[in-house]
Structures are given as structure tokens and as C-alpha cells.
CSV table of C-alpha atoms in Angstrom, one decimal:
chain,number,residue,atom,x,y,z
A,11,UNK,CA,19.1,105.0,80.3
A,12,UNK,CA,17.7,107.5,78.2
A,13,UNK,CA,19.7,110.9,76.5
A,14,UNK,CA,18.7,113.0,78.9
A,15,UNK,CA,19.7,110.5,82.1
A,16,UNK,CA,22.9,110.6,80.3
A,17,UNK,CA,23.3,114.7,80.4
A,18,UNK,CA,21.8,114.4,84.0
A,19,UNK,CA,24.6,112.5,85.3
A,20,UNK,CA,27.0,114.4,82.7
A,21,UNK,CA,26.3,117.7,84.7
A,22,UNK,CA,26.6,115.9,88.0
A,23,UNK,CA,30.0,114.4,87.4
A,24,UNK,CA,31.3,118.4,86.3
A,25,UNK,CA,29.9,120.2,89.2
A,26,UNK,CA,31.5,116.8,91.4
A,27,UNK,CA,34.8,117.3,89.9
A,28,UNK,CA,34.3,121.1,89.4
A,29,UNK,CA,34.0,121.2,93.5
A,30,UNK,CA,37.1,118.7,94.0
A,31,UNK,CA,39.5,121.0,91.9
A,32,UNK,CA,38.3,124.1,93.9
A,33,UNK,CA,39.0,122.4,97.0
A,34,UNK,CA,42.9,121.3,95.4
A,35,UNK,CA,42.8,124.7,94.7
A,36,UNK,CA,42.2,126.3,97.7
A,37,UNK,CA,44.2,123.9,99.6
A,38,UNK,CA,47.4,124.9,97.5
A,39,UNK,CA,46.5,128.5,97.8
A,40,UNK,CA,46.5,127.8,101.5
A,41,UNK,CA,49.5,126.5,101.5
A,42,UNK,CA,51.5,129.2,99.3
A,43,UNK,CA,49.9,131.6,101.6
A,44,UNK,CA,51.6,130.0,104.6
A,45,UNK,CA,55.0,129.5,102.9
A,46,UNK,CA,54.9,133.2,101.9
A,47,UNK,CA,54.2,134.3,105.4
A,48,UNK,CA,56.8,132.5,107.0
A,49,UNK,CA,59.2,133.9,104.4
A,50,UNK,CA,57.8,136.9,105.0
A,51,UNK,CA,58.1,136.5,108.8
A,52,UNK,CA,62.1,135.4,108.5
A,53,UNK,CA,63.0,138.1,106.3
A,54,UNK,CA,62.2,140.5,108.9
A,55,UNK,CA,63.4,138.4,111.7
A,56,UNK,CA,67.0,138.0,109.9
A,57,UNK,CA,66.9,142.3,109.3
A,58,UNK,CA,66.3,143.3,112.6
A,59,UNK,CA,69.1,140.7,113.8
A,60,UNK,CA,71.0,142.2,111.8
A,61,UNK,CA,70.0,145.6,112.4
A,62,UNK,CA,71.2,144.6,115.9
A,63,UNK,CA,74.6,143.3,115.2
A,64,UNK,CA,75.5,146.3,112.9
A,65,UNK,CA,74.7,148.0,116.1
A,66,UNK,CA,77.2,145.8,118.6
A,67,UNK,CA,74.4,143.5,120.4
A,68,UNK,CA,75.1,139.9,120.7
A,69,UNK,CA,72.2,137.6,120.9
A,70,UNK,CA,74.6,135.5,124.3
A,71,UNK,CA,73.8,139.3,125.7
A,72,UNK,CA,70.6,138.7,126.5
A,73,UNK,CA,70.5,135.5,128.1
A,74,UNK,CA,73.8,136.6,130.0
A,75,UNK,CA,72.3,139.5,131.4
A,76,UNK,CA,68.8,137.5,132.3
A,77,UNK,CA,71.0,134.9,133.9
A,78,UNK,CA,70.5,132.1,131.6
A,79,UNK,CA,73.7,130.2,131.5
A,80,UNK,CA,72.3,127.7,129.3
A,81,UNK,CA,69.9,127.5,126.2
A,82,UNK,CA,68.7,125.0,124.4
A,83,UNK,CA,67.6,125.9,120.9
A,84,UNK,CA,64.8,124.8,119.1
A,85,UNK,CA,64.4,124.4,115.6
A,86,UNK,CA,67.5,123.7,113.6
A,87,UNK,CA,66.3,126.1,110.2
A,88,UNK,CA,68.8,128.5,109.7
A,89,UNK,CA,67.7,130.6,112.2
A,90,UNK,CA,68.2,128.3,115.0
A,91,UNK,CA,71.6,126.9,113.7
A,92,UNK,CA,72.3,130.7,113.7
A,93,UNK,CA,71.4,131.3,117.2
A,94,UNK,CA,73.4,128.3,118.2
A,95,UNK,CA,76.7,129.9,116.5
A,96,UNK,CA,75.9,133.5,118.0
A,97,UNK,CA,75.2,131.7,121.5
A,98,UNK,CA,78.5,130.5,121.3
A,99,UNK,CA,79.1,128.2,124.8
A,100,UNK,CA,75.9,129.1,126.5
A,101,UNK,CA,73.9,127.1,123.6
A,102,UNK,CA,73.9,123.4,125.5
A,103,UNK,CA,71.9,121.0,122.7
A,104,UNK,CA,69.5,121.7,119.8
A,105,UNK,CA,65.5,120.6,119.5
A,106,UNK,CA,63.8,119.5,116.4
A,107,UNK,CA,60.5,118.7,116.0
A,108,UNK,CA,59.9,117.4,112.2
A,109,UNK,CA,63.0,116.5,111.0
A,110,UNK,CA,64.6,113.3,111.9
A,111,UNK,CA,68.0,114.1,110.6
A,112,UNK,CA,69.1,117.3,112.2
A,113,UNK,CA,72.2,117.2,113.3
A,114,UNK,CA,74.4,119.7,114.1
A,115,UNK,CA,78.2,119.6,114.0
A,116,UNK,CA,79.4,120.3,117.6
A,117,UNK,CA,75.9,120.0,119.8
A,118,UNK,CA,73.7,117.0,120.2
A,119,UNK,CA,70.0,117.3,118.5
A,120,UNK,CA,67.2,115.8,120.4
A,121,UNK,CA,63.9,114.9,118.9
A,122,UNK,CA,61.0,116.7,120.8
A,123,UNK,CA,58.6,114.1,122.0
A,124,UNK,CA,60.8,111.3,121.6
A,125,UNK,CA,64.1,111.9,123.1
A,126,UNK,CA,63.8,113.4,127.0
A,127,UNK,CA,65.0,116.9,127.3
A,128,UNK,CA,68.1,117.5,129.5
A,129,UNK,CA,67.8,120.6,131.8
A,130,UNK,CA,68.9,123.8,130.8
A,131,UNK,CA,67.9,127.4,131.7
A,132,UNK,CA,66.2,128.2,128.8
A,133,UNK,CA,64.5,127.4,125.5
A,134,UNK,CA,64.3,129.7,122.5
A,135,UNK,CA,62.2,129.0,120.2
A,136,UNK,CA,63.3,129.2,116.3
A,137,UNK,CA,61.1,127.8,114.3
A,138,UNK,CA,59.1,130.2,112.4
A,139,UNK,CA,56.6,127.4,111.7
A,140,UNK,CA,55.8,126.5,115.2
A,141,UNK,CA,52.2,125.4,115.9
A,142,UNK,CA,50.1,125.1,119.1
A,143,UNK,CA,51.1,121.3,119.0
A,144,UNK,CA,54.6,122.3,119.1
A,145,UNK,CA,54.1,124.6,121.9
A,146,UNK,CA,52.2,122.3,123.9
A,147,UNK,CA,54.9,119.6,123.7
A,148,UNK,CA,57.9,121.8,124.2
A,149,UNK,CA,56.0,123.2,127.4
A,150,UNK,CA,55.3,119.1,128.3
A,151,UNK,CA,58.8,118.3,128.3
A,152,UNK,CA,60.9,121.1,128.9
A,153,UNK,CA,60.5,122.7,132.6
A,154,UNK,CA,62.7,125.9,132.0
A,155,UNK,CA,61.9,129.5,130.6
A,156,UNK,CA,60.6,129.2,127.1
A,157,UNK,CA,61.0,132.8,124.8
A,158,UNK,CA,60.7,133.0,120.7
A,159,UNK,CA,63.8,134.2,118.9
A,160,UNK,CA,61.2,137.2,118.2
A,161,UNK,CA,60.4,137.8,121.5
A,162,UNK,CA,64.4,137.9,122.3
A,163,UNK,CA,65.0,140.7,119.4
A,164,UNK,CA,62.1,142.7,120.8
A,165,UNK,CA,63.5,142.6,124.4
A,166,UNK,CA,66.8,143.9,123.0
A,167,UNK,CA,65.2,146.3,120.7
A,168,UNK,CA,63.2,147.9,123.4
A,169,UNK,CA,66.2,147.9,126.6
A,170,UNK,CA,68.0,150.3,123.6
């Protein structure tokens, strides 16, 4: 090969890698981006519950009034496992998607997709991360009335 084959395929190795760190780049950006959304998202999730409570309004409120005697919970992040506390008796078992080893202390923790969902009035939904996936299998195995924790704080925000 010649000096100039060997500057040829120089210049084609540098844009080659050149491309594969943009996409590594792009991909992590991606990422952070997501992360920083969803911490976004449950910082103002955690202020307005709290906003609420500073105002007397119990999460178990709102599914007592709509008649829900029992809710499942899913996602057992913080939010969820504080849902579950705040729901005191009316919270009947916990859901995780992604994470093999949730557990919770007094409630039993299925595993969405793999374990079969007992019946209970209602799901709320937790997780902050939840994808279409998620949504389709929570609507596959669970037959009751499915609501986001966000959607519950906005009902209660707006019945004030």
C-alpha cells in the first residue's frame, strides 16, 4: 500500500470512530436528559403532595370517597412505598415491574407479567418511569380502574 492509501484509510478510521463517539455521546445525553426529567417530574409530584397534606388531605381520601376499598400500588420507588403508608389499610399488595427484589415490609409484591394479579378496585400507578410497555401490561393483567399518582393529586387539587 502506498503513503497515501495509508492516509486514506487513516481519515476513514477517524470519521468511523469520530461517528461512534457522537453516537456514545448522544446516547448518554439521552439518558441524563431522562434521569433529569424524571427528577424533575418527582420533585413536583412530592411538593404538591405535600402542599396537600400541609392542607389536611389524605391520599385514602380519594379512593374512599370514589369508592375504592382496595388499591393496589404500582411501583415500589419512594413514591409508591409512600402511597402505600398514606393508604394505610385500603393499600391490598404492591406491583413492580423491573425490580426483582421489591419487597415491602407488611404487603406482598407481585412481579407484573409474571406473578397473576389478585383483584382489587384499583391500581395507581407510581412509577414515574412508566412506559407504554408498562401500561399495556398493567392494562393486560389488571381488570380494575387504573389512575397515576399524578392524575390522583390533580383530582384532589381541582375538587378544592
Amino acid at each position: 500500500m502506498k503513503w497515501y492509501g495509508y492516509i486514506a484509510f487513516s481519515v476513514a478510521s477517524a470519521i468511523a470512530g469520530g461517528s461512534l463517539v457522537k453516537k456514545l455521546w448522544k446516547e448518554k445525553y439521552q439518558k441524563q436528559k431522562d434521569e433529569l426529567h424524571i427528577a424533575q417530574q418527582e420533585g413536583n409530584l412530592l411538593y404538591r403532595w405535600l402542599q396537600l397534606s400541609q392542607k389536611g388531605v389524605e391520599l385514602s381520601d380519594y379512593f374512599s370517597a370514589n369508592g375504592y376499598g382496595s388499591v393496589a400500588v404500582f411501583g415500589m420507588n419512594r413514591e409508591g412505598r409512600l402511597a402505600i403508608e398514606k393508604l394505610d389499610d385500603l393499600a391490598v399488595y404492591g406491583v413492580e415491574a423491573e425490580n426483582l427484589g421489591a419487597v415491602h415490609e407488611r404487603l406482598k409484591v407481585y412481579r407484573l407479567g409474571d406473578d397473576p394479579l389478585p383483584p382489587a378496585n384499583c391500581m395507581v400507578i407510581c412509577d414515574l418511569g412508566e412506559t407504554p410497555e408498562k401500561t399495556a401490561l398493567i392494562q393486560k393483567a389488571f381488570s380494575g380502574m387504573i389512575i397515576s399518582l399524578e392524575d390522583v393529586l390533580t383530582a384532589i387539587e381541582n375538587e378544592m
